Short mmCIF file of C-alpha atoms in Angstrom, two decimals:
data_model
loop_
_atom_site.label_atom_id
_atom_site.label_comp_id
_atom_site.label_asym_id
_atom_site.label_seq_id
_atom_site.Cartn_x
_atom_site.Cartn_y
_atom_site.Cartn_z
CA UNK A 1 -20.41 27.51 76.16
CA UNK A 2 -23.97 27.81 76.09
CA UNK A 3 -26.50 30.88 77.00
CA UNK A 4 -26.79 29.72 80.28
CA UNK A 5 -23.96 32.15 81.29
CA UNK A 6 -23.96 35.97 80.82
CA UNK A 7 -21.02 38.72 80.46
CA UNK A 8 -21.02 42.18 81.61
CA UNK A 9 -19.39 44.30 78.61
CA UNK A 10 -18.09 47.68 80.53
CA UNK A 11 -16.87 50.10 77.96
CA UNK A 12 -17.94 53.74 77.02
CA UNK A 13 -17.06 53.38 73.46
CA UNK A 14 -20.80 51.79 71.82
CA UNK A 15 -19.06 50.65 68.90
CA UNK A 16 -16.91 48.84 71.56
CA UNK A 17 -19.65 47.19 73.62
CA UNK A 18 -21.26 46.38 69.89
CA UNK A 19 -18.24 44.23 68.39
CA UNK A 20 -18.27 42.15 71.74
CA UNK A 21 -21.64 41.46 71.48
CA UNK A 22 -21.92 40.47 68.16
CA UNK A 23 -18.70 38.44 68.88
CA UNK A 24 -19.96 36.89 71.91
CA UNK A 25 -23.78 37.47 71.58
CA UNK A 26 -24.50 33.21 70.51
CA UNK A 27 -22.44 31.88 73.34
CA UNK A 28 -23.38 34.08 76.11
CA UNK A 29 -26.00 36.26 77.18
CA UNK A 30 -24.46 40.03 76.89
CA UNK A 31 -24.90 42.67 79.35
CA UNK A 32 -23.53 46.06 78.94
CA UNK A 33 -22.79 49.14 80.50
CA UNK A 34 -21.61 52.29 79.39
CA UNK A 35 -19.28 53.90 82.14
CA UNK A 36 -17.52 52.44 85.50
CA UNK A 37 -20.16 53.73 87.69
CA UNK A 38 -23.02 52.09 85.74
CA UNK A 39 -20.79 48.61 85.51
CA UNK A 40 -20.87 48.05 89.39
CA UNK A 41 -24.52 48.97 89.24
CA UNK A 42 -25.05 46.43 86.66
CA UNK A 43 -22.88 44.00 88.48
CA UNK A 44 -24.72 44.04 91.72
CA UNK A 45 -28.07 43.71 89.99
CA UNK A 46 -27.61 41.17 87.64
CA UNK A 47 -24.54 39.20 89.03
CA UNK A 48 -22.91 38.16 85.55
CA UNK A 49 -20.55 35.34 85.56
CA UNK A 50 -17.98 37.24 83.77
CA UNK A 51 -17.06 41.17 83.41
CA UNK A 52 -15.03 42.56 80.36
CA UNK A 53 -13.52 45.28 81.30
CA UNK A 54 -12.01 48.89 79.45
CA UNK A 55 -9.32 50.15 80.95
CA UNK A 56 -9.01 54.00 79.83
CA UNK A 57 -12.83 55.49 80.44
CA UNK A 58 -13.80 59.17 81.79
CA UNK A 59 -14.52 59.87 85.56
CA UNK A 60 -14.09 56.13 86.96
CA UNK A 61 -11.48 54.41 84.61
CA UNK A 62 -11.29 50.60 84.43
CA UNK A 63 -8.82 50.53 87.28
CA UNK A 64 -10.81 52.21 89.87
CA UNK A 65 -14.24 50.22 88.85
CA UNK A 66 -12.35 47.53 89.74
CA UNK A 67 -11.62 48.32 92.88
CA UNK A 68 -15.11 49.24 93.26
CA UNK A 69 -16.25 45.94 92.55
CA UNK A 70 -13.18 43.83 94.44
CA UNK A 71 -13.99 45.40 97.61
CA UNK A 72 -18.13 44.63 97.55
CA UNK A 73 -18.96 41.06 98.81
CA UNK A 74 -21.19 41.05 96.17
CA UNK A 75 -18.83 41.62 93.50
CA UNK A 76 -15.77 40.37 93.92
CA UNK A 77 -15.87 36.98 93.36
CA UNK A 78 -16.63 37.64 89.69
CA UNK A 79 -13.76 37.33 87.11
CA UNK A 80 -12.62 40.67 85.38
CA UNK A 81 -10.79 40.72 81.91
CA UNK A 82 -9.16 43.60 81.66
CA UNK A 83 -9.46 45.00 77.69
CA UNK A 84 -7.32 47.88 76.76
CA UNK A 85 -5.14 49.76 74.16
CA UNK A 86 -1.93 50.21 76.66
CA UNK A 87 0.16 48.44 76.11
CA UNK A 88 2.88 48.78 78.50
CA UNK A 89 3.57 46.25 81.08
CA UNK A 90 3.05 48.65 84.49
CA UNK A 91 -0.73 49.06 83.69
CA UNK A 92 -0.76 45.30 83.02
CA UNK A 93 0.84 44.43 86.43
CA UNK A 94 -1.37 47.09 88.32
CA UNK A 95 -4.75 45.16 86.75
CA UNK A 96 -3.53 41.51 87.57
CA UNK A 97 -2.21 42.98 91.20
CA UNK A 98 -5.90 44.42 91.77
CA UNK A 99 -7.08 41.10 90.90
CA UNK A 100 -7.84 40.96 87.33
CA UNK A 101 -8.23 37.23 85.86
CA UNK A 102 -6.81 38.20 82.78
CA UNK A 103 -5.94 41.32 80.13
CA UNK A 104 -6.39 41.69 76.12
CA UNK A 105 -5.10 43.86 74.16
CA UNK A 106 -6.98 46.03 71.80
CA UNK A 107 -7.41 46.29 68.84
CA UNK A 108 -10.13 43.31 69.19
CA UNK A 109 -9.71 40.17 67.39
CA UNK A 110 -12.81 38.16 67.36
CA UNK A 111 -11.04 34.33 67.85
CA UNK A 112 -8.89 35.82 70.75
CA UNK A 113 -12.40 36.91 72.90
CA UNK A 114 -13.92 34.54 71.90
CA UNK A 115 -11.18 31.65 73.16
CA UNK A 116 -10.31 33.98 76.42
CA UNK A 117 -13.98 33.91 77.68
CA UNK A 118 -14.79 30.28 77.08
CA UNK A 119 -11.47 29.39 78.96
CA UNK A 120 -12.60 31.65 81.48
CA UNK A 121 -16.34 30.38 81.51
CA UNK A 122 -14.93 27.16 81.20
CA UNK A 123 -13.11 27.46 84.87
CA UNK A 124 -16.14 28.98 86.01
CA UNK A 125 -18.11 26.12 85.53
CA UNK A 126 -15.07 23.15 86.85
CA UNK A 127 -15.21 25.75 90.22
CA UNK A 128 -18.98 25.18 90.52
CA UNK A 129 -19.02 21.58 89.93
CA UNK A 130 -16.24 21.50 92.64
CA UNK A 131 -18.14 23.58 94.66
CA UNK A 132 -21.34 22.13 94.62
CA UNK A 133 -19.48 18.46 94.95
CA UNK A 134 -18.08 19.90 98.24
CA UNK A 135 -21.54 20.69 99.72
CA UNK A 136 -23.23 17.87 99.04
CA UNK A 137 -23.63 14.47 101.37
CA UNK A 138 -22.77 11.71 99.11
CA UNK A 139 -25.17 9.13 100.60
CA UNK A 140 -28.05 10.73 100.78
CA UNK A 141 -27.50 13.83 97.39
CA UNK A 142 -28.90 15.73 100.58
CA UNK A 143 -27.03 19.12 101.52
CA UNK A 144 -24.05 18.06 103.69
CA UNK A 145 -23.39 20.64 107.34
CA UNK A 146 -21.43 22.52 106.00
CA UNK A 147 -23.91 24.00 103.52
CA UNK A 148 -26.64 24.24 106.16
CA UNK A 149 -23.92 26.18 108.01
CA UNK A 150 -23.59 28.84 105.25
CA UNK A 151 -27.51 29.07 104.25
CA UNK A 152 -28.47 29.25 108.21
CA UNK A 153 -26.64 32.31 107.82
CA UNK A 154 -27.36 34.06 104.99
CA UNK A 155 -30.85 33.22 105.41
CA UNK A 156 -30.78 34.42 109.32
CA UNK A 157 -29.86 37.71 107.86
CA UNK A 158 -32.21 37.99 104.93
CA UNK A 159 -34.95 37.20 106.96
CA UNK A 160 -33.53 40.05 109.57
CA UNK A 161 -33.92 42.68 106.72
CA UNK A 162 -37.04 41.21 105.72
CA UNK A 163 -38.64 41.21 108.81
CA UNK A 164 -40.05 37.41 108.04
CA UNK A 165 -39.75 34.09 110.25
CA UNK A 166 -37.46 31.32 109.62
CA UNK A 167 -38.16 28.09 111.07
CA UNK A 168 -35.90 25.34 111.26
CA UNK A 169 -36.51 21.55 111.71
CA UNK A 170 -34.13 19.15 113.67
CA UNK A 171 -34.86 15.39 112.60
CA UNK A 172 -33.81 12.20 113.72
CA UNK A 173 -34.27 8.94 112.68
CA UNK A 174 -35.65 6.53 115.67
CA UNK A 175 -33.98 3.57 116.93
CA UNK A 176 -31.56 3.74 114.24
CA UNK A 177 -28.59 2.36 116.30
CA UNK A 178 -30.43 -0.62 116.75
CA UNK A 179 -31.75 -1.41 112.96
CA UNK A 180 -28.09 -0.44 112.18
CA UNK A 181 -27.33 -3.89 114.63
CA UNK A 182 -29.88 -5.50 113.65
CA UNK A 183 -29.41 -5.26 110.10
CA UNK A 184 -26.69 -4.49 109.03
CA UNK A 185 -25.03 -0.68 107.75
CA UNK A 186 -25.74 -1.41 104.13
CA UNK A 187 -29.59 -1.56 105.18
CA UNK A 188 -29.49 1.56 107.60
CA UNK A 189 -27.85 3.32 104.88
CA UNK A 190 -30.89 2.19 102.62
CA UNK A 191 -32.89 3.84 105.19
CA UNK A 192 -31.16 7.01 105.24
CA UNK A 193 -31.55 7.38 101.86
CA UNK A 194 -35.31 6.41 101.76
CA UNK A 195 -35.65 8.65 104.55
CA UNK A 196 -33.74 11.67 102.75
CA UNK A 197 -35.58 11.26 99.76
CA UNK A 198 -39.41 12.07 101.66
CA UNK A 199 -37.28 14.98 103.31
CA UNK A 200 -35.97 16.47 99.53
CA UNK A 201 -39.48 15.61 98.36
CA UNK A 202 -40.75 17.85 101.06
CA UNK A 203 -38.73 20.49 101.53
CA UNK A 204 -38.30 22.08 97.80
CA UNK A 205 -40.37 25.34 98.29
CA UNK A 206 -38.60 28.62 97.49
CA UNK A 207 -35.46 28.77 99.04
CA UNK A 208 -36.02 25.81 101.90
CA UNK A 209 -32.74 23.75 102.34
CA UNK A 210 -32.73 20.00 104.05
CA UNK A 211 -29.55 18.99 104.98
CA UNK A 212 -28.15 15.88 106.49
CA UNK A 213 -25.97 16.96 110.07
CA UNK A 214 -24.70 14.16 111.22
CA UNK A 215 -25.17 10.60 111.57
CA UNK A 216 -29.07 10.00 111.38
CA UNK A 217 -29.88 13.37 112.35
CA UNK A 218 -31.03 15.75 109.36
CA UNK A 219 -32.02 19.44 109.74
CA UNK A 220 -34.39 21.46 107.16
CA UNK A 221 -34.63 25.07 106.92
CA UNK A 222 -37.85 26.88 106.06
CA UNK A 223 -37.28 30.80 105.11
CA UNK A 224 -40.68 32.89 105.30
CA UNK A 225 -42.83 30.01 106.89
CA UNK A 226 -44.65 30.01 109.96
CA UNK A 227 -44.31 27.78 112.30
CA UNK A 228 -47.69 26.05 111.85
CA UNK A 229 -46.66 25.85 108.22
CA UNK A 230 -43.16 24.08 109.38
CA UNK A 231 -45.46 21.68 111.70
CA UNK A 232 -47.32 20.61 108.79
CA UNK A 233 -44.77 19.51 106.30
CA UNK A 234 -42.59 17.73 109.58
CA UNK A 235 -45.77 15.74 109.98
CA UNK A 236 -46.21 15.02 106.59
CA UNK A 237 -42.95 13.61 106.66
CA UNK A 238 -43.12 11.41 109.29
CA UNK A 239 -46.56 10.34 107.96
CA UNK A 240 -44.57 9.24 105.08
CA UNK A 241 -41.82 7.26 106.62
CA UNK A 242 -43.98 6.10 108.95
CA UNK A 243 -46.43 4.76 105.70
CA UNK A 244 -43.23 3.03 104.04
CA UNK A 245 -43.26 0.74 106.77
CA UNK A 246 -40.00 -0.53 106.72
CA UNK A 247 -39.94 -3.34 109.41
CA UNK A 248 -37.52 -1.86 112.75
CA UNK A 249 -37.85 -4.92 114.65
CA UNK A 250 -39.84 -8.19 113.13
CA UNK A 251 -40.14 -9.53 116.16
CA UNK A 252 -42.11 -6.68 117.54
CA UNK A 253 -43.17 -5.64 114.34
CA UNK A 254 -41.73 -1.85 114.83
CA UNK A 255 -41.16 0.11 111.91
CA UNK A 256 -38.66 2.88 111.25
CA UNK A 257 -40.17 6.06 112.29
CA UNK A 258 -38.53 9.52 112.53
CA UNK A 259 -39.01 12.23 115.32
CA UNK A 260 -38.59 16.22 115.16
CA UNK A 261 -38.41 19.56 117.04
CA UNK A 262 -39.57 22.43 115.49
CA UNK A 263 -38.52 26.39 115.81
CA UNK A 264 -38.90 29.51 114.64
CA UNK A 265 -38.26 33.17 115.17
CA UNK A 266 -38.58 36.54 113.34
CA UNK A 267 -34.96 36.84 114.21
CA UNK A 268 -34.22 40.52 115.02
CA UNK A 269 -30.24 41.98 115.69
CA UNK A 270 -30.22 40.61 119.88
CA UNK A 271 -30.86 37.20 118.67
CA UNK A 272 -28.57 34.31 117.55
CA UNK A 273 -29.09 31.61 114.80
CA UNK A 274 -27.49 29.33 117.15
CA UNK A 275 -30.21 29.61 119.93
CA UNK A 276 -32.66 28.68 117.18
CA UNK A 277 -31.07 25.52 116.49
CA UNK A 278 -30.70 25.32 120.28
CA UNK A 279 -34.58 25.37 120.54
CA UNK A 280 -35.40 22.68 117.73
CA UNK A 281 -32.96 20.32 119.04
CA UNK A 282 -34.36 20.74 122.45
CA UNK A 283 -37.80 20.00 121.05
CA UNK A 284 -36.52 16.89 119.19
CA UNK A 285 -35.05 15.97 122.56
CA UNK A 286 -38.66 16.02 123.90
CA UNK A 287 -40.21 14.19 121.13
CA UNK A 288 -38.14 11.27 121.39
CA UNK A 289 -38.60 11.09 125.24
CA UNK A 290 -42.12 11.17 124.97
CA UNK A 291 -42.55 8.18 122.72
CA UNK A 292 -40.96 9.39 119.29
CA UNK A 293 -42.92 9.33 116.25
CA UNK A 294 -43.99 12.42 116.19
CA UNK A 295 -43.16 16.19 116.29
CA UNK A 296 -42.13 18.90 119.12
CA UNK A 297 -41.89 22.77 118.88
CA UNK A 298 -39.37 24.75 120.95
#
């Protein structure tokens, strides 16, 4: 374990939430609340991997904070360990049936925390790698469509709440079809990779997100950027790709180029993500039938 991951301690004994951080304080970064109702607080503002939790507390007892945090889509994704002095096996079965991850019994034995959580941090961490693996294109280390699905929509929403434009790029590799006959797959997938790496050198501001979508096509979101902003960095991509000057066609000395559409929207309730997408890919469309190489707003 290392201090990269941090624990919410829930307990409204001190000398409680004390022992487990002195137990737990050089693996883990410790956060700690003192009652139920000030654990979900903590939880939604700080988003700890972990959450040790007492069972018998005044006014909102373990049982009932979890619930609390189970039903928040914030919250209840995060792994509870139930600690407690009962030690009868009904309260046990009513914290794993709520969804607890796992339950220790008190008194509080140092090697016993200390092994649960770094199991528990330990799964933590194999989900993420999975996770992450599962999102990713493995060609291009690019974000694959199914994580530009789920950021298109949490950032359509943020940016909702926010009141702030999103613009979205749709890009698309020209002639690829035909360097892919002409050379050979292993050398268009060369390309794609060149090609993805101006795009992730390009797009790493804030929260943006460049994905690959399909085929040669690749799609980059910008949250809280204008759309002159959004033209700017397309065309300094395709400046790039077009200055690597990888030969298309030696014949006709064509090199591989890229072409885009461009979009964007302060998106408000009425509107739909998908009719932003609509618009870029419309204004790709457009830039490839009026000579590629260059970039298209919709």
């Amino acid at each position: 374990m290392s201090n990269s991951f941090s624990v919410l301690v829930i307990d409204d004994e001190m000398i409680n939430l004390q022992i487990i951080s002195d137990i737990l304080c050089d693996e883990v970064d410790i956060i700690m609340a003192k009652s139920g109702e000030q654990g979900v607080r903590k939880a939604l503002e700080f988003s700890p991997d972990l959450i040790l939790l007492d069972v018998i507390m005044p006014d909102m007892d373990g049982f009932e904070t979890m619930k609390k945090l189970s039903q928040d889509a914030r919250t209840c994704d995060i792994p509870v360990i139930f600690i407690t002095a009962l030690n009868d096996i009904d309260n046990e079965e009513k914290g794993l049936l709520l969804g607890a991850s796992d339950y220790i019994q008190k008194p509080i034995h140092a090697s016993i925390i200390k092994a649960r959580v770094a199991l528990h941090l330990k799964l933590i961490n194999q989900h993420r790698i999975l996770e992450r693996l599962s999102t990713i294109d493995p060609l291009t280390s690019l974000a694959n469509r199914r994580k530009y699905e789920e950021t298109i929509r949490s950032e359509w929403t943020l940016m909702e709440e926010l009141n702030q434009t999103l613009s979205l790029a749709v890009i698309d590799i020209d002639n690829f079809k035909q360097y892919n006959d002409l050379y050979g797959h292993a050398a268009g997938d060369i390309v794609l990779q060149r090609v993805a790496t101006v795009l992730a050198n390009n797009f790493i501001k804030n929260r943006d997100l460049v994905a690959r979508y399909g085929g040669e096509e690749f799609v980059a979101i910008m949250p809280n950027t204008l759309k002159e902003e959004a033209l700017y960095r397309i065309n300094k991509c395709i400046s790039e790709v077009q200055d690597m000057a990888i030969a298309c066609n030696k014949k006709d000395k064509n090199i591989v180029t890229i072409s885009a559409g461009v979009a964007s929207i302060a998106p408000t309730r009425d509107d739909r993500f998908e009719d932003l997408f609509a618009a870029a890919d419309k204004a790709l469309y457009m830039a490839k039938t009026s000579g590629k190489n260059q970039v298209k707003c919709g």
